[in-house]
Short mmCIF file of C-alpha atoms in Angstrom, two decimals:
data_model
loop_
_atom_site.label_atom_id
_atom_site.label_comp_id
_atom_site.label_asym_id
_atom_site.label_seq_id
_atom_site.Cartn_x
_atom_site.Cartn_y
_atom_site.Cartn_z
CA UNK J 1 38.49 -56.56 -0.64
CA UNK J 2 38.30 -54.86 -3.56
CA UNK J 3 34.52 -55.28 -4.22
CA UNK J 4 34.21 -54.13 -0.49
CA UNK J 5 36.09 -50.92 -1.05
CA UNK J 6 33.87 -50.34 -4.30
CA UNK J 7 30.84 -50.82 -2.27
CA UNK J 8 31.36 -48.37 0.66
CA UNK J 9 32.15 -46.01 -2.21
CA UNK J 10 29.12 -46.40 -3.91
CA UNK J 11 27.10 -46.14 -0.55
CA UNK J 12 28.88 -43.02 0.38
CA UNK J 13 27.91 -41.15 -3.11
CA UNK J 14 24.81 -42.33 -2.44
CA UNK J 15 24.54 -40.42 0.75
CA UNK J 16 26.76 -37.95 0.19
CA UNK J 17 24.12 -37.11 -3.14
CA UNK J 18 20.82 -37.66 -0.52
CA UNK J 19 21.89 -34.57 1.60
CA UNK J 20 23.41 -32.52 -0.78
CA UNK J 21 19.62 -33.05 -2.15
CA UNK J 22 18.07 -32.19 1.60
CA UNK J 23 20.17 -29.29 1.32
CA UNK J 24 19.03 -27.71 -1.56
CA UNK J 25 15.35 -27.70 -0.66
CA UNK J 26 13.89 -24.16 1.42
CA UNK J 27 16.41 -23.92 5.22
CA UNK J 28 14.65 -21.06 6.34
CA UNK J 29 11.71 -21.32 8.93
CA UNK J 30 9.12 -18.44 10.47
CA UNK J 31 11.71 -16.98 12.13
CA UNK J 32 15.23 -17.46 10.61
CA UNK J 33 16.47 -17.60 6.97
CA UNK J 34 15.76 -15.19 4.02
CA UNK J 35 12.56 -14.85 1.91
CA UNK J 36 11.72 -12.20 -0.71
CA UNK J 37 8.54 -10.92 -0.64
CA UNK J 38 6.69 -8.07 -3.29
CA UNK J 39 4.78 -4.86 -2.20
CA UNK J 40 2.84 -2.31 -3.41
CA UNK J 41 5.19 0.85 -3.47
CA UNK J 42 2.49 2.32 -1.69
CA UNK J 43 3.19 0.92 1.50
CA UNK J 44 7.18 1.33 1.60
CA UNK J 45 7.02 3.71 4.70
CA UNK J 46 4.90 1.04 7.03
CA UNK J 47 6.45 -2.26 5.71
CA UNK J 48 10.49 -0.52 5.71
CA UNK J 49 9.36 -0.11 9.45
CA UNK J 50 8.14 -3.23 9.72
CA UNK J 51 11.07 -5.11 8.45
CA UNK J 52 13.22 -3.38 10.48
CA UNK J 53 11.61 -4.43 14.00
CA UNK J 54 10.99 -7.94 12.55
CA UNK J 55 14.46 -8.33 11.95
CA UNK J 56 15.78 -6.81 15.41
CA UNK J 57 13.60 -9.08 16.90
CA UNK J 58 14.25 -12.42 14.79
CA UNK J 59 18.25 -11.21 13.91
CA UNK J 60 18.76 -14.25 11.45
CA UNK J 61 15.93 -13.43 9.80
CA UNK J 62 16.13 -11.47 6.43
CA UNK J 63 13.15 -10.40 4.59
CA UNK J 64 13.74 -8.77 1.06
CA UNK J 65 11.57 -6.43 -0.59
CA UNK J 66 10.58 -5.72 -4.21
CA UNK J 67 8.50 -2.71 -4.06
CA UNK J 68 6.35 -2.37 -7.42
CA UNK J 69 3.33 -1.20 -8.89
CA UNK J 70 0.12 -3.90 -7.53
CA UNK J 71 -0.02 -5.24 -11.37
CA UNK J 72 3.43 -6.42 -10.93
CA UNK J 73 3.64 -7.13 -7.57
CA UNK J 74 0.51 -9.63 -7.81
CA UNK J 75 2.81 -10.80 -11.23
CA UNK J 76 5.25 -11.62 -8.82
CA UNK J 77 3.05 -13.51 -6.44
CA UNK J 78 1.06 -15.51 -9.35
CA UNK J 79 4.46 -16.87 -11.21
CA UNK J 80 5.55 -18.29 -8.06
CA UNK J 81 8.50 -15.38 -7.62
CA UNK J 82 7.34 -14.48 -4.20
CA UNK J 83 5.38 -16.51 -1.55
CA UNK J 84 3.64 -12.89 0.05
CA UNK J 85 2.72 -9.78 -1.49
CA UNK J 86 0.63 -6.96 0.12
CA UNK J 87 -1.62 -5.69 -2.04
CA UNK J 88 -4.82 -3.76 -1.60
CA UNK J 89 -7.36 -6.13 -2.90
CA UNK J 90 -7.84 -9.77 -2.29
CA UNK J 91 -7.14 -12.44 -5.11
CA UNK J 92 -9.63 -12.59 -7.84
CA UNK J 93 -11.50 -15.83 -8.63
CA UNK J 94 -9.19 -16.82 -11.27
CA UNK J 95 -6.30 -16.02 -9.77
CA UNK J 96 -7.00 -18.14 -6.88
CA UNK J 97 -8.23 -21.19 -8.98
CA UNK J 98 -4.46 -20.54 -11.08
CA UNK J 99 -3.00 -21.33 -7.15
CA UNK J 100 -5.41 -24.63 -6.25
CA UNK J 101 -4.32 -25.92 -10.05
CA UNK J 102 -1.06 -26.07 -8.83
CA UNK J 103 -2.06 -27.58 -5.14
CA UNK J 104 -1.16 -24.21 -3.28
CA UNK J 105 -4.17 -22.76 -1.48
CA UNK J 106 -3.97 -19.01 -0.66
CA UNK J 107 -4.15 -16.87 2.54
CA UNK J 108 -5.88 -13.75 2.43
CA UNK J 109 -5.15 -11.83 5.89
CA UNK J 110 -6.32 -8.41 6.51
CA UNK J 111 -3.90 -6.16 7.72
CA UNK J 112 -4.67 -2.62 7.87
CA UNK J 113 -7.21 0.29 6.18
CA UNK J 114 -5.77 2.36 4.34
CA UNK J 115 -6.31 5.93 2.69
CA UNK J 116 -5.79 7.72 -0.76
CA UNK J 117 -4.50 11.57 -0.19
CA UNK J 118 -5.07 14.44 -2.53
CA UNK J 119 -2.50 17.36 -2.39
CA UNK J 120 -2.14 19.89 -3.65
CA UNK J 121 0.41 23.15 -3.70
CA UNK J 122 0.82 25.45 -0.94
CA UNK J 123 -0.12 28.21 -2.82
CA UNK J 124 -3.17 26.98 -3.79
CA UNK J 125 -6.44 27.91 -1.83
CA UNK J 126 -8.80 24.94 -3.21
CA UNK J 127 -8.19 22.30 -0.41
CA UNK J 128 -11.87 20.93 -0.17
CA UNK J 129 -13.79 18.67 -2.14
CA UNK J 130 -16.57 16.76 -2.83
CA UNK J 131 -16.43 12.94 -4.34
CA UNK J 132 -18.28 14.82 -7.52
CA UNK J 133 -15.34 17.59 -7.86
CA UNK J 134 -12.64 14.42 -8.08
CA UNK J 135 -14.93 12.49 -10.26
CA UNK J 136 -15.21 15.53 -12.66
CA UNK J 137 -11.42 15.95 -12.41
CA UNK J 138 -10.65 12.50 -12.88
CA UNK J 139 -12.86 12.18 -15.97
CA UNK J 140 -12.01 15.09 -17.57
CA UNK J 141 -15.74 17.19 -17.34
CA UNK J 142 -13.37 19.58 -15.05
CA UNK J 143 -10.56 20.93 -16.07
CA UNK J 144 -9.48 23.97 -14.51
CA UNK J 145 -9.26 25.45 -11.20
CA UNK J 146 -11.47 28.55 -12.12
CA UNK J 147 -14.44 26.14 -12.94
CA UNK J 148 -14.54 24.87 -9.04
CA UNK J 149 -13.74 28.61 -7.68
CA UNK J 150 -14.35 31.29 -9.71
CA UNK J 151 -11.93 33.82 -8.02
CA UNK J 152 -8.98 31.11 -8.44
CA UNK J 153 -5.75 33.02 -10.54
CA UNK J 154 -4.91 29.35 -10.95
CA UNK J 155 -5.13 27.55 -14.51
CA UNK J 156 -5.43 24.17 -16.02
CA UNK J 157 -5.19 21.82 -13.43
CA UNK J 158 -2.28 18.78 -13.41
CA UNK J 159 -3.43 15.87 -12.08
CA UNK J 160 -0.66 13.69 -11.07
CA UNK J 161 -0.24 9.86 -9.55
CA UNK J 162 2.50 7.61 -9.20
CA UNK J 163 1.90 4.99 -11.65
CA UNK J 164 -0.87 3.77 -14.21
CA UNK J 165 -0.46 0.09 -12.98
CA UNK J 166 -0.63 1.25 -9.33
CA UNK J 167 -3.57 0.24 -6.68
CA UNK J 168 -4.16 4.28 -6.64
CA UNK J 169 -4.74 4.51 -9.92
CA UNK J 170 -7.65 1.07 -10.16
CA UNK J 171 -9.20 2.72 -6.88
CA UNK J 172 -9.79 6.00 -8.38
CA UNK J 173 -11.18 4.12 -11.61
CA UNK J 174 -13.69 1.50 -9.44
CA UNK J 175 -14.16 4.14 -6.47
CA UNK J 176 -14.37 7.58 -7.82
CA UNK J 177 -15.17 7.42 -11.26
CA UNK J 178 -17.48 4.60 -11.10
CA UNK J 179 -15.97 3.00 -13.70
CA UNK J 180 -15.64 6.21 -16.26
CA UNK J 181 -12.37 5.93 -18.07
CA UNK J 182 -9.63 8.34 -16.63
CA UNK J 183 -8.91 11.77 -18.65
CA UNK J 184 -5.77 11.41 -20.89
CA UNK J 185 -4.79 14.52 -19.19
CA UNK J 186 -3.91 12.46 -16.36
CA UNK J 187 -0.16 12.04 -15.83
CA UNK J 188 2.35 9.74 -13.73
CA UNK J 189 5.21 10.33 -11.99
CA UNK J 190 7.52 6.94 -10.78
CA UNK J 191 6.36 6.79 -7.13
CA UNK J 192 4.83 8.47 -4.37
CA UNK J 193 7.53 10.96 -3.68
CA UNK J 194 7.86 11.94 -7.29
CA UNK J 195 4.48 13.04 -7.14
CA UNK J 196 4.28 14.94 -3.55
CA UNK J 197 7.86 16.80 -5.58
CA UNK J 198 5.58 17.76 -8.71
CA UNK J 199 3.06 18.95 -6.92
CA UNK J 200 5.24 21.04 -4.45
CA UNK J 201 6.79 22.90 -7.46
CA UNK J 202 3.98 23.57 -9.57
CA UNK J 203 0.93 25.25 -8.44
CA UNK J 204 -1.89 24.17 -10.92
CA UNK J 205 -0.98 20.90 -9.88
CA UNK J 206 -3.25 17.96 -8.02
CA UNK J 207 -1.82 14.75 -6.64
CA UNK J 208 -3.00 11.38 -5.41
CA UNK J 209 -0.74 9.14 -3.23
CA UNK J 210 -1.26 6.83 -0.24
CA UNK J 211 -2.15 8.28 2.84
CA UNK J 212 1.24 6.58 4.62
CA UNK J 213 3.21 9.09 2.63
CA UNK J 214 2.09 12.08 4.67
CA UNK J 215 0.87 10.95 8.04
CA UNK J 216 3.48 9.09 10.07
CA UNK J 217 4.46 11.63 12.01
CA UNK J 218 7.44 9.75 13.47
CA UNK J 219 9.08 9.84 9.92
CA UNK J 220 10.72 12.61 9.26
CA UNK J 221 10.66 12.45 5.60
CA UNK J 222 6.61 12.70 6.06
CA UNK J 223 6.95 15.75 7.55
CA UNK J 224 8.97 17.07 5.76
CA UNK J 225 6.30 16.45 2.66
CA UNK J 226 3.77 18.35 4.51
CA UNK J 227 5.89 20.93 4.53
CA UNK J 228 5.70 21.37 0.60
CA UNK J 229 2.23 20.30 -0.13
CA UNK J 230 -0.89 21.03 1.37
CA UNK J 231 -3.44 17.87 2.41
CA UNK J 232 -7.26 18.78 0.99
CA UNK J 233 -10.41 17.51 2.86
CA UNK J 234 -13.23 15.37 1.23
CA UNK J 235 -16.56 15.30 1.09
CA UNK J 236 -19.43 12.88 0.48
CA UNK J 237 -21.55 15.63 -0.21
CA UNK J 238 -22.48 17.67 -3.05
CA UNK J 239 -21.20 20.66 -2.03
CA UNK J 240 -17.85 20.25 0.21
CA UNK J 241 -17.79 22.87 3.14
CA UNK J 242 -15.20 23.50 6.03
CA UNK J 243 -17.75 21.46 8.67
CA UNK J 244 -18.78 18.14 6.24
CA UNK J 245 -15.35 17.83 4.57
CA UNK J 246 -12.84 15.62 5.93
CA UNK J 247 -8.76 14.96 5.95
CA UNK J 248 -7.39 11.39 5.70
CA UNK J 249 -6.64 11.64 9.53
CA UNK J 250 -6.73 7.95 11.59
CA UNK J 251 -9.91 8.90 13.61
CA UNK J 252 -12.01 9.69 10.29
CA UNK J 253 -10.23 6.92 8.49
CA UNK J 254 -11.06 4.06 11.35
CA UNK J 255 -15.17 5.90 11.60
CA UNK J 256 -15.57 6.01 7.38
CA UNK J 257 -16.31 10.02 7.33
CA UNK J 258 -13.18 10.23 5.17
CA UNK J 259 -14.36 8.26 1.98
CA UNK J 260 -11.27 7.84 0.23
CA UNK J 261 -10.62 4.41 1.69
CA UNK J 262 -9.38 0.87 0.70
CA UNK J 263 -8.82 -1.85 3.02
CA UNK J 264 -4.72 -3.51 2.96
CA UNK J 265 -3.68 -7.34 2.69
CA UNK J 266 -0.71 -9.75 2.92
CA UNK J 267 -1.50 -12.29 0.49
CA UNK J 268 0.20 -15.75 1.37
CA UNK J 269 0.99 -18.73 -0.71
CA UNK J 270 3.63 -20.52 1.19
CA UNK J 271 3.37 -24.46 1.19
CA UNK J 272 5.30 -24.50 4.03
CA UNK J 273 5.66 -22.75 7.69
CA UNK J 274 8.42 -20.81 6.47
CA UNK J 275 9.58 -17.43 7.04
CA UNK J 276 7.23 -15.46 4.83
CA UNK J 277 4.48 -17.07 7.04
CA UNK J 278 6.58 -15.78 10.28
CA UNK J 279 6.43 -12.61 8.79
CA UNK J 280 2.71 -12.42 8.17
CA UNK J 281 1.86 -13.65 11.10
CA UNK J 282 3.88 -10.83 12.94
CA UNK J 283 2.05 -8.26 10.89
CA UNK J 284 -1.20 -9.63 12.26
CA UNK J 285 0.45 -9.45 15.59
CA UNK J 286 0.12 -7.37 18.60
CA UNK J 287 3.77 -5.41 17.74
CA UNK J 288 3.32 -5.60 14.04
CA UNK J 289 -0.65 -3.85 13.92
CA UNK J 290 0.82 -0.99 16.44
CA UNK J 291 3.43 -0.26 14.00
CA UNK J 292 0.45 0.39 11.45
CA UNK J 293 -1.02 1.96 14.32
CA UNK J 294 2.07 4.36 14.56
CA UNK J 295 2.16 4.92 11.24
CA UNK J 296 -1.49 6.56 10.49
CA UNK J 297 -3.73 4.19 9.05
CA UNK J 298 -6.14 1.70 10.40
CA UNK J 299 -5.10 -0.99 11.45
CA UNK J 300 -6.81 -4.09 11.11
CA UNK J 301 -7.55 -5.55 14.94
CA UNK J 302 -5.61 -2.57 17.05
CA UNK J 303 -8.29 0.06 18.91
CA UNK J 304 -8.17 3.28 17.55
CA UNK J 305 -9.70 6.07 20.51
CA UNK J 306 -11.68 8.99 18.44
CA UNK J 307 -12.20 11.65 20.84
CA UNK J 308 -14.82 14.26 20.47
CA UNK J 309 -13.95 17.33 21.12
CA UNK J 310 -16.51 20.39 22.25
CA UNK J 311 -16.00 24.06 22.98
CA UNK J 312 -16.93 24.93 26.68
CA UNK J 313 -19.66 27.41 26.94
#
Protein backbone atom coordinates (compact mmCIF):
# COMPACT_ATOMS: atom_id res chain seq x y z
CA UNK A 1 0.00 0.00 0.00
CA UNK A 2 2.55 2.04 0.88
CA UNK A 3 4.71 1.67 -2.29
CA UNK A 4 1.32 2.35 -4.12
CA UNK A 5 0.72 5.63 -2.36
CA UNK A 6 4.51 6.58 -3.14
CA UNK A 7 3.94 5.83 -6.68
CA UNK A 8 0.80 7.90 -7.52
CA UNK A 9 2.84 10.60 -5.79
CA UNK A 10 5.64 10.39 -7.87
CA UNK A 11 3.37 10.23 -11.06
CA UNK A 12 1.47 13.22 -9.99
CA UNK A 13 4.83 15.50 -9.59
CA UNK A 14 5.59 14.21 -12.63
CA UNK A 15 2.59 15.72 -14.26
CA UNK A 16 1.94 18.26 -12.14
CA UNK A 17 5.94 19.48 -13.28
CA UNK A 18 4.95 18.59 -17.32
CA UNK A 19 2.25 21.40 -17.36
CA UNK A 20 3.59 23.74 -15.14
CA UNK A 21 6.41 23.34 -18.03
CA UNK A 22 3.53 23.73 -20.99
CA UNK A 23 2.63 26.66 -19.12
CA UNK A 24 5.54 28.57 -19.11
CA UNK A 25 6.19 28.44 -22.84
CA UNK A 26 4.50 31.68 -25.21
CA UNK A 27 0.01 31.48 -24.43
CA UNK A 28 -0.62 34.16 -26.64
CA UNK A 29 -1.76 33.56 -30.35
CA UNK A 30 -2.43 36.21 -33.50
CA UNK A 31 -5.14 37.47 -31.88
CA UNK A 32 -5.12 37.22 -28.02
CA UNK A 33 -2.29 37.54 -25.42
CA UNK A 34 0.41 40.28 -25.05
CA UNK A 35 3.58 40.85 -27.16
CA UNK A 36 6.01 43.79 -27.03
CA UNK A 37 7.09 45.02 -30.05
CA UNK A 38 9.94 48.16 -30.84
CA UNK A 39 9.37 51.20 -33.21
CA UNK A 40 10.96 53.85 -34.66
CA UNK A 41 9.74 57.03 -32.66
CA UNK A 42 9.04 58.24 -35.92
CA UNK A 43 6.01 56.47 -36.47
CA UNK A 44 4.27 56.90 -32.88
CA UNK A 45 1.26 58.87 -34.40
CA UNK A 46 0.28 55.92 -37.11
CA UNK A 47 1.21 52.82 -34.98
CA UNK A 48 -0.60 54.58 -31.39
CA UNK A 49 -3.59 54.53 -33.93
CA UNK A 50 -3.00 51.39 -34.98
CA UNK A 51 -2.82 49.70 -31.68
CA UNK A 52 -5.72 51.19 -30.61
CA UNK A 53 -8.16 49.70 -33.43
CA UNK A 54 -6.21 46.39 -33.22
CA UNK A 55 -7.02 46.11 -29.78
CA UNK A 56 -10.85 47.20 -30.04
CA UNK A 57 -11.09 44.75 -32.50
CA UNK A 58 -9.06 41.70 -30.87
CA UNK A 59 -10.01 43.05 -26.93
CA UNK A 60 -7.65 40.33 -25.30
CA UNK A 61 -5.10 41.33 -27.29
CA UNK A 62 -2.33 43.68 -25.88
CA UNK A 63 0.42 44.94 -27.93
CA UNK A 64 3.22 46.99 -26.09
CA UNK A 65 5.34 49.50 -27.55
CA UNK A 66 8.95 50.64 -27.05
CA UNK A 67 9.33 53.59 -29.20
CA UNK A 68 13.21 54.32 -29.84
CA UNK A 69 15.63 55.63 -32.09
CA UNK A 70 15.98 52.76 -35.41
CA UNK A 71 19.67 51.90 -33.94
CA UNK A 72 18.02 50.70 -30.89
CA UNK A 73 14.95 49.59 -31.99
CA UNK A 74 16.70 47.11 -34.62
CA UNK A 75 19.01 46.39 -31.08
CA UNK A 76 15.92 45.30 -29.76
CA UNK A 77 14.85 43.11 -32.62
CA UNK A 78 18.51 41.46 -33.17
CA UNK A 79 18.98 40.37 -29.23
CA UNK A 80 15.83 38.59 -29.40
CA UNK A 81 13.93 41.45 -27.05
CA UNK A 82 11.20 41.92 -29.53
CA UNK A 83 9.79 39.56 -32.26
CA UNK A 84 8.65 42.94 -34.69
CA UNK A 85 10.08 46.20 -35.10
CA UNK A 86 9.15 48.79 -37.82
CA UNK A 87 11.88 50.30 -39.09
CA UNK A 88 12.56 52.13 -42.31
CA UNK A 89 15.02 49.91 -43.97
CA UNK A 90 15.05 46.22 -44.46
CA UNK A 91 17.62 43.92 -42.54
CA UNK A 92 21.12 44.08 -43.72
CA UNK A 93 22.94 40.95 -44.93
CA UNK A 94 24.52 40.31 -41.71
CA UNK A 95 21.91 40.95 -39.71
CA UNK A 96 19.79 38.49 -41.38
CA UNK A 97 22.53 35.70 -41.49
CA UNK A 98 22.85 36.64 -37.24
CA UNK A 99 18.78 35.39 -37.43
CA UNK A 100 19.28 31.98 -39.80
CA UNK A 101 22.44 31.18 -37.21
CA UNK A 102 20.04 30.90 -34.71
CA UNK A 103 17.25 28.95 -37.00
CA UNK A 104 14.83 32.07 -37.12
CA UNK A 105 14.25 33.26 -40.67
CA UNK A 106 13.02 36.89 -41.02
CA UNK A 107 9.95 38.62 -42.59
CA UNK A 108 10.41 41.71 -44.30
CA UNK A 109 6.76 43.20 -45.13
CA UNK A 110 6.29 46.51 -46.64
CA UNK A 111 3.97 48.62 -45.03
CA UNK A 112 3.76 52.11 -46.00
CA UNK A 113 6.00 55.17 -47.82
CA UNK A 114 6.87 57.47 -45.89
CA UNK A 115 8.20 61.20 -45.94
CA UNK A 116 10.94 63.41 -44.18
CA UNK A 117 9.48 67.17 -43.45
CA UNK A 118 11.53 70.30 -43.21
CA UNK A 119 10.05 73.21 -41.08
CA UNK A 120 10.78 75.88 -40.40
CA UNK A 121 9.45 79.14 -38.22
CA UNK A 122 6.52 81.09 -39.08
CA UNK A 123 8.31 84.05 -39.35
CA UNK A 124 10.55 82.92 -41.69
CA UNK A 125 9.98 83.57 -45.51
CA UNK A 126 12.51 80.78 -46.95
CA UNK A 127 10.00 77.82 -47.36
CA UNK A 128 11.41 76.40 -50.74
CA UNK A 129 14.22 74.38 -51.59
CA UNK A 130 16.17 72.54 -53.76
CA UNK A 131 17.90 68.93 -52.80
CA UNK A 132 21.33 71.17 -53.34
CA UNK A 133 20.16 73.99 -50.68
CA UNK A 134 19.62 70.89 -47.93
CA UNK A 135 22.73 69.22 -49.05
CA UNK A 136 24.70 72.53 -48.52
CA UNK A 137 22.90 72.95 -45.17
CA UNK A 138 23.40 69.59 -44.08
CA UNK A 139 27.12 69.64 -44.86
CA UNK A 140 27.92 72.72 -43.61
CA UNK A 141 28.98 74.75 -47.24
CA UNK A 142 25.70 76.86 -46.12
CA UNK A 143 25.35 78.35 -43.21
CA UNK A 144 23.16 81.18 -43.03
CA UNK A 145 19.90 82.26 -44.23
CA UNK A 146 21.30 85.43 -46.06
CA UNK A 147 23.49 83.10 -48.31
CA UNK A 148 20.13 81.36 -49.89
CA UNK A 149 18.16 84.91 -49.91
CA UNK A 150 19.96 87.82 -49.82
CA UNK A 151 17.18 90.15 -48.41
CA UNK A 152 16.67 87.53 -45.39
CA UNK A 153 17.07 89.72 -41.71
CA UNK A 154 17.51 86.13 -40.57
CA UNK A 155 21.02 84.78 -39.25
CA UNK A 156 22.88 81.60 -38.73
CA UNK A 157 20.69 78.95 -39.40
CA UNK A 158 19.83 75.96 -36.57
CA UNK A 159 19.40 72.90 -37.99
CA UNK A 160 17.61 70.64 -35.73
CA UNK A 161 16.47 66.66 -35.72
CA UNK A 162 15.29 64.41 -33.23
CA UNK A 163 18.04 62.10 -32.66
CA UNK A 164 21.62 61.18 -34.11
CA UNK A 165 20.73 57.38 -34.00
CA UNK A 166 17.36 58.08 -35.68
CA UNK A 167 16.24 56.73 -39.37
CA UNK A 168 16.01 60.73 -40.16
CA UNK A 169 19.19 61.36 -39.39
CA UNK A 170 20.95 57.95 -41.77
CA UNK A 171 18.42 59.16 -44.59
CA UNK A 172 19.66 62.60 -44.72
CA UNK A 173 23.36 61.11 -44.59
CA UNK A 174 22.68 58.23 -47.61
CA UNK A 175 19.88 60.48 -49.37
CA UNK A 176 20.82 64.06 -49.22
CA UNK A 177 24.29 64.31 -48.59
CA UNK A 178 25.38 61.47 -50.60
CA UNK A 179 27.31 60.21 -48.09
CA UNK A 180 29.15 63.72 -46.95
CA UNK A 181 29.51 63.69 -43.23
CA UNK A 182 26.85 65.93 -41.42
CA UNK A 183 28.02 69.59 -40.16
CA UNK A 184 28.83 69.53 -36.37
CA UNK A 185 26.56 72.43 -36.32
CA UNK A 186 23.85 70.04 -36.52
CA UNK A 187 21.91 69.60 -33.28
CA UNK A 188 19.24 67.08 -31.69
CA UNK A 189 16.45 67.47 -29.79
CA UNK A 190 14.78 63.98 -27.97
CA UNK A 191 11.95 63.38 -30.47
CA UNK A 192 9.87 64.69 -33.07
CA UNK A 193 7.89 67.11 -31.02
CA UNK A 194 10.93 68.52 -29.33
CA UNK A 195 12.03 69.56 -32.55
CA UNK A 196 8.64 71.01 -34.27
CA UNK A 197 8.85 73.13 -30.29
CA UNK A 198 12.51 74.45 -31.18
CA UNK A 199 11.76 75.39 -34.27
CA UNK A 200 8.42 77.18 -33.38
CA UNK A 201 10.33 79.41 -30.87
CA UNK A 202 13.30 80.31 -32.64
CA UNK A 203 13.32 81.80 -35.98
CA UNK A 204 16.82 81.01 -37.51
CA UNK A 205 15.87 77.64 -36.91
CA UNK A 206 15.41 74.49 -39.56
CA UNK A 207 13.93 71.14 -38.61
CA UNK A 208 13.65 67.63 -39.99
CA UNK A 209 11.00 65.17 -38.66
CA UNK A 210 8.74 62.51 -40.20
CA UNK A 211 6.14 63.56 -42.32
CA UNK A 212 3.34 61.68 -39.82
CA UNK A 213 4.09 64.44 -37.37
CA UNK A 214 2.36 67.14 -39.38
CA UNK A 215 -0.09 65.59 -41.77
CA UNK A 216 -2.79 63.52 -40.09
CA UNK A 217 -5.22 65.82 -40.10
CA UNK A 218 -7.54 63.80 -37.85
CA UNK A 219 -4.98 64.34 -34.94
CA UNK A 220 -5.34 67.18 -33.33
CA UNK A 221 -1.97 67.47 -31.93
CA UNK A 222 -0.79 67.63 -35.83
CA UNK A 223 -2.61 70.48 -36.29
CA UNK A 224 -1.94 72.02 -33.80
CA UNK A 225 2.02 71.76 -34.98
CA UNK A 226 1.15 73.40 -38.13
CA UNK A 227 0.00 75.98 -36.35
CA UNK A 228 3.60 76.89 -34.99
CA UNK A 229 5.77 75.89 -37.81
CA UNK A 230 5.59 76.41 -41.31
CA UNK A 231 6.01 73.11 -43.88
CA UNK A 232 8.74 74.16 -46.86
CA UNK A 233 8.44 72.64 -50.41
CA UNK A 234 11.29 70.70 -52.23
CA UNK A 235 12.76 70.61 -55.22
CA UNK A 236 14.74 68.25 -57.46
CA UNK A 237 15.92 71.05 -59.29
CA UNK A 238 18.65 73.41 -59.13
CA UNK A 239 16.89 76.27 -58.54
CA UNK A 240 13.54 75.62 -56.33
CA UNK A 241 10.57 77.86 -57.59
CA UNK A 242 6.84 78.15 -56.40
CA UNK A 243 5.68 75.79 -59.68
CA UNK A 244 8.67 72.77 -59.46
CA UNK A 245 8.84 72.70 -55.64
CA UNK A 246 6.83 70.37 -53.75
CA UNK A 247 5.24 69.75 -49.99
CA UNK A 248 5.31 66.25 -48.43
CA UNK A 249 1.50 66.04 -49.29
CA UNK A 250 0.06 62.11 -49.97
CA UNK A 251 -0.59 62.79 -53.75
CA UNK A 252 3.18 63.95 -54.39
CA UNK A 253 4.40 61.44 -51.89
CA UNK A 254 2.45 58.25 -53.62
CA UNK A 255 3.66 60.01 -57.59
CA UNK A 256 7.65 60.62 -56.28
CA UNK A 257 7.56 64.60 -57.17
CA UNK A 258 8.25 65.11 -53.46
CA UNK A 259 11.83 63.53 -53.15
CA UNK A 260 12.23 63.36 -49.61
CA UNK A 261 11.01 59.78 -49.39
CA UNK A 262 11.80 56.40 -47.66
CA UNK A 263 9.76 53.42 -47.92
CA UNK A 264 8.35 51.82 -44.04
CA UNK A 265 8.58 48.06 -42.77
CA UNK A 266 7.44 45.67 -40.00
CA UNK A 267 10.25 43.44 -39.60
CA UNK A 268 9.14 39.91 -38.20
CA UNK A 269 11.03 37.22 -36.48
CA UNK A 270 8.44 35.23 -34.72
CA UNK A 271 8.97 31.32 -34.73
CA UNK A 272 5.62 30.94 -34.09
CA UNK A 273 1.95 32.24 -35.32
CA UNK A 274 1.75 34.34 -32.41
CA UNK A 275 0.39 37.63 -31.78
CA UNK A 276 3.14 39.84 -33.16
CA UNK A 277 2.40 37.95 -36.47
CA UNK A 278 -1.52 38.85 -35.91
CA UNK A 279 -0.45 42.18 -35.63
CA UNK A 280 1.59 42.40 -38.81
CA UNK A 281 -0.60 40.82 -40.68
CA UNK A 282 -3.40 43.41 -39.72
CA UNK A 283 -1.07 46.20 -40.73
CA UNK A 284 -0.86 44.64 -44.17
CA UNK A 285 -4.57 44.43 -44.00
CA UNK A 286 -7.41 46.12 -45.62
CA UNK A 287 -8.30 48.20 -42.04
CA UNK A 288 -4.74 48.46 -40.97
CA UNK A 289 -3.22 50.18 -44.66
CA UNK A 290 -6.42 52.72 -44.48
CA UNK A 291 -5.32 53.76 -41.16
CA UNK A 292 -1.88 54.70 -42.91
CA UNK A 293 -4.07 55.89 -45.49
CA UNK A 294 -5.79 58.28 -42.89
CA UNK A 295 -2.86 59.23 -41.52
CA UNK A 296 -0.89 60.92 -44.66
CA UNK A 297 1.57 58.73 -46.00
CA UNK A 298 1.59 56.07 -48.60
CA UNK A 299 0.51 53.28 -47.92
CA UNK A 300 1.84 50.22 -49.17
CA UNK A 301 -1.19 48.31 -51.29
CA UNK A 302 -4.21 51.03 -50.52
CA UNK A 303 -5.11 53.38 -53.86
CA UNK A 304 -4.27 56.74 -53.39
CA UNK A 305 -6.65 59.14 -56.14
CA UNK A 306 -4.28 62.27 -57.29
CA UNK A 307 -6.55 64.61 -58.88
CA UNK A 308 -5.44 67.22 -61.28
CA UNK A 309 -6.72 70.20 -60.92
CA UNK A 310 -7.05 73.08 -63.89
CA UNK A 311 -8.31 76.63 -63.92
CA UNK A 312 -11.40 77.03 -66.29
CA UNK A 313 -10.81 79.44 -69.04
Amino acid sequence: MTKLITFLLTVTTILSVSCSSKDSGPTDTPTSGTTTISVDESFRPIIDAEIDVFESIYPQAGVIVSYNNEVDALNMLLRDSVRATIATRPLAKEERESFESRKLFPKEIKIATDGIAIIVNRTNKDTLFSMQDLRKILTGKVTRWKELDPKSTLGGIQVMFDNPQSSTVRFLIDSVCKGETLSTQVRSQLQNTDVVSYVADNPNALGVIGVSWVSNSRDTTCMGFLEKVHVASISREAVATSSNSYQPYQAYIATGQYPLRRDVYILLTDPRVGLASGFASFLSSDRGQRIILKSGIMPATQPVRVVQMRESL
